[in-house]
Amino acid sequence: MGLLSNRVERSEIKAGDHIYTYRAVFAYSHHGIFVGGSKVVHFTPRHDANSSTETSANSYEEKYDLPSSCPTFPDCGFRQPNSGVVLTCLDCFLRNGSLYSFEYGVTPSVFLAKVRGGTCTTAMPDPPETVIHRAMYLLQNGFGNYDVFQNNCEDFALYCKTGLLIVERSGVGRSGQASSVVGAPLAALLSSPLKLLMPSPIGVATVTAGMYCMSRYATDIGVRSDVIKVAVEELAVNLGWGEGGDEEEDNGVTDQLIAM
């Protein structure tokens, strides 16, 4: 892994890895959990099955990166009704994009060196079997409503990897990508009074960049004080995202979906 890129080859990823790919000419990244068997579980804005039509369903699939059909895997695109958590094959997840691996347990210096958010965290990951269990459980029970700043695809992958949940669901979520969007204008705003004291544009740019990096670091789940560890079964029940299912039945569905 380099400081500028976390790009990896398919042969390098393992079940339980947090992966991502860029969309719209690197405008944003889409995240998911690789669960093995060339399958990825990821989170998108949910589709209301009760009001769907053939046209609206096709538009939804195209907009949110879901395959309308996959000749390789018949279960590609599997999701529960009214849920945004979806299982797709790796090819459909990447959509001809490059594959990147999200880094965990990085040092503060490495985190700050990664200028773009949504690539790493100082938080430590849980064992792969725990990560896969969370991802497949949420595939069956959902992950709530999609929100760009508080509950997006990166938030989903971060929760699956760490089990960490923000206590107060206000402001920005766990997503480093969202923190970057919020942090950039915040840094510019905070540094603006210093322009009077900085005769050089380079000095202003340096201060702004420093504040941007520190605002990103302050919202990282590895250093935040407003996060707690929540079991996935408690997450679904307590937050009303699902009723929770029989664990043995879920495990059977998990094995079947990954193996297909």
XYZ file of C-alpha atoms in Angstrom:
260
model
C 0.000 0.000 0.000
C 1.370 3.403 -0.943
C 0.678 6.799 0.555
C -1.064 7.978 -2.589
C -2.954 4.858 -3.580
C -4.426 1.766 -1.931
C -4.934 0.013 -5.253
C -4.716 -3.792 -5.126
C -5.124 -6.765 -7.424
C -8.032 -9.173 -7.078
C -5.692 -11.927 -5.939
C -4.638 -9.804 -2.950
C -8.042 -9.363 -1.308
C -9.429 -11.808 1.247
C -12.867 -12.523 2.656
C -13.737 -9.861 5.216
C -11.780 -7.086 3.490
C -13.200 -3.589 3.124
C -12.848 -2.657 -0.542
C -13.852 0.325 -2.646
C -13.777 1.682 -6.179
C -14.116 5.151 -7.638
C -17.086 6.423 -9.620
C -17.674 9.413 -11.920
C -14.002 10.003 -12.763
C -12.814 9.817 -9.133
C -15.549 12.192 -7.917
C -16.545 9.767 -5.150
C -15.885 6.207 -4.013
C -18.248 3.296 -3.435
C -17.467 0.905 -0.556
C -18.350 -2.673 0.333
C -17.295 -5.824 2.176
C -15.771 -8.668 0.174
C -17.311 -11.839 1.613
C -15.513 -14.380 -0.584
C -16.670 -16.354 -3.600
C -16.290 -13.208 -5.783
C -19.176 -11.618 -3.831
C -19.459 -8.151 -2.263
C -22.053 -6.866 0.213
C -22.585 -3.114 -0.014
C -25.083 -0.415 0.893
C -27.143 1.810 -1.425
C -30.223 4.020 -1.060
C -33.051 1.547 -0.604
C -35.662 0.884 -3.248
C -39.331 0.851 -2.208
C -40.622 -2.413 -3.648
C -44.253 -1.476 -2.939
C -44.223 1.476 -5.338
C -41.824 0.114 -7.940
C -42.572 -0.387 -11.584
C -40.426 -2.004 -14.238
C -39.247 1.409 -15.441
C -38.512 2.828 -12.003
C -36.743 -0.366 -10.942
C -34.462 -0.198 -13.979
C -33.703 3.479 -13.286
C -32.892 2.632 -9.666
C -30.506 -0.163 -10.670
C -28.694 2.051 -13.145
C -28.382 5.007 -10.753
C -27.194 3.038 -7.736
C -24.858 0.549 -9.384
C -27.052 -2.540 -9.139
C -26.902 -5.083 -11.959
C -30.114 -5.542 -13.950
C -28.808 -8.976 -14.929
C -25.584 -10.888 -14.397
C -24.723 -13.834 -16.654
C -22.121 -15.158 -14.212
C -23.969 -15.229 -10.863
C -27.752 -15.746 -10.792
C -28.011 -14.297 -7.265
C -26.120 -11.106 -8.162
C -28.172 -8.129 -6.995
C -29.895 -10.039 -4.183
C -31.462 -7.841 -1.496
C -34.421 -7.969 0.821
C -37.513 -5.884 -0.072
C -37.187 -2.219 0.922
C -33.547 -2.695 1.911
C -30.485 -0.917 0.550
C -28.033 -3.678 1.509
C -27.262 -5.696 -1.617
C -25.119 -8.690 -2.608
C -23.399 -8.446 -5.986
C -20.480 -10.076 -7.703
C -17.123 -8.302 -7.702
C -17.362 -7.457 -11.417
C -20.727 -5.711 -11.013
C -19.467 -3.891 -7.908
C -16.404 -2.556 -9.728
C -18.174 -1.726 -13.005
C -14.823 -1.784 -14.855
C -13.251 0.426 -12.184
C -10.046 -0.276 -10.292
C -10.029 -2.139 -6.986
C -8.809 -0.475 -3.786
C -8.408 -1.785 -0.239
C -9.386 0.326 2.789
C -6.623 0.357 5.426
C -7.198 -0.137 9.159
C -4.978 0.518 12.158
C -2.851 3.158 10.425
C -0.745 5.555 12.473
C -1.848 9.202 12.854
C 1.013 10.319 10.596
C -0.073 7.961 7.810
C -3.706 9.010 8.243
C -2.809 12.688 7.892
C -0.603 11.941 4.897
C -3.605 10.484 3.056
C -4.932 13.785 1.797
C -8.130 12.279 0.430
C -10.629 10.946 2.957
C -12.318 7.577 2.739
C -9.153 5.507 2.314
C -8.072 4.539 5.842
C -8.746 4.786 9.589
C -6.768 4.517 12.795
C -9.397 2.112 14.180
C -8.532 -1.570 14.438
C -10.612 -4.143 12.532
C -12.331 -7.197 13.972
C -11.593 -10.762 12.791
C -12.757 -11.591 9.227
C -15.405 -14.082 10.401
C -17.005 -11.374 12.569
C -16.941 -8.901 9.678
C -18.593 -11.362 7.299
C -21.234 -12.249 9.900
C -22.170 -8.583 10.289
C -22.334 -8.003 6.549
C -24.504 -11.052 5.871
C -26.735 -10.356 8.870
C -27.361 -6.831 7.613
C -28.039 -8.220 4.134
C -30.965 -10.076 5.702
C -32.076 -7.321 8.119
C -31.119 -4.011 6.506
C -29.003 -1.058 7.621
C -31.602 1.672 7.975
C -32.067 4.645 5.689
C -29.241 5.750 3.427
C -27.868 9.217 4.174
C -24.915 10.757 2.333
C -23.429 12.365 5.462
C -24.590 10.108 8.313
C -25.225 6.601 6.974
C -23.630 5.839 3.614
C -21.809 2.926 1.977
C -18.545 3.743 3.746
C -20.357 3.934 7.108
C -21.772 0.468 6.382
C -18.362 -1.024 5.610
C -16.756 0.674 8.631
C -19.426 -0.733 10.936
C -19.007 -4.229 9.507
C -15.247 -4.048 10.071
C -15.251 -2.510 13.554
C -18.742 -2.791 15.095
C -18.447 0.865 16.112
C -21.534 3.071 16.090
C -21.845 6.782 16.808
C -23.864 7.449 19.966
C -25.477 10.681 18.801
C -26.591 10.328 15.183
C -26.202 14.007 14.295
C -23.657 15.847 12.204
C -21.217 13.786 10.157
C -21.094 9.998 10.455
C -18.136 7.626 10.472
C -17.418 8.140 6.769
C -14.029 9.681 6.028
C -15.292 10.631 2.608
C -18.113 12.715 4.133
C -15.695 14.216 6.657
C -13.528 15.442 3.791
C -16.473 17.194 2.180
C -17.363 18.906 5.460
C -13.759 19.518 6.482
C -12.662 21.393 3.362
C -15.050 24.366 3.678
C -14.652 24.294 7.468
C -10.889 24.614 7.154
C -11.230 27.470 4.704
C -13.647 29.235 7.039
C -11.473 28.817 10.122
C -8.348 29.956 8.335
C -9.944 33.048 6.796
C -9.213 35.379 9.771
C -5.553 34.351 9.509
C -5.317 35.816 6.034
C -4.754 39.218 7.629
C -1.710 37.838 9.435
C -0.339 35.869 6.500
C 1.346 38.033 3.873
C 2.066 35.061 1.648
C -0.606 32.990 -0.175
C 1.567 29.955 0.494
C 1.228 30.554 4.224
C -2.556 30.752 3.991
C -2.666 27.559 1.910
C -0.457 25.769 4.430
C -2.652 26.746 7.372
C -5.832 25.792 5.482
C -4.384 22.397 4.538
C -3.338 21.769 8.133
C -6.793 22.590 9.487
C -8.385 20.402 6.828
C -6.247 17.431 7.843
C -6.883 17.962 11.549
C -10.660 18.228 10.992
C -10.530 14.891 9.158
C -8.492 13.311 11.944
C -10.869 14.587 14.637
C -13.808 12.795 12.981
C -11.995 9.483 12.474
C -13.713 6.651 14.352
C -10.377 5.540 15.777
C -10.031 8.726 17.849
C -13.633 9.841 18.405
C -15.051 9.595 21.917
C -18.706 9.371 20.827
C -18.557 5.828 19.416
C -19.502 2.558 21.090
C -19.244 -1.108 20.154
C -22.655 -2.517 19.222
C -23.433 -6.143 18.339
C -25.093 -6.452 14.958
C -28.099 -8.266 16.466
C -28.636 -5.398 18.911
C -28.152 -2.845 16.147
C -30.999 -4.275 14.090
C -33.453 -4.567 16.986
C -32.670 -1.469 19.055
C -32.583 0.950 16.123
C -35.624 -0.543 14.447
C -33.786 -1.647 11.306
C -35.100 -5.186 11.552
C -36.599 -7.695 13.929
C -33.592 -9.975 13.933
C -33.779 -13.502 12.682
C -32.899 -17.013 13.722
C -29.097 -17.171 13.733
C -28.902 -20.725 12.438
C -31.201 -19.882 9.551
C -29.157 -16.764 8.741
C -25.944 -18.786 8.721
C -27.475 -21.213 6.258
C -28.521 -18.404 3.942
C -25.063 -16.850 4.276
C -23.263 -20.009 3.211
C -25.636 -20.582 0.320
C -25.355 -17.034 -1.089
C -21.550 -16.925 -0.897
C -21.144 -20.382 -2.432
C -23.417 -19.756 -5.425
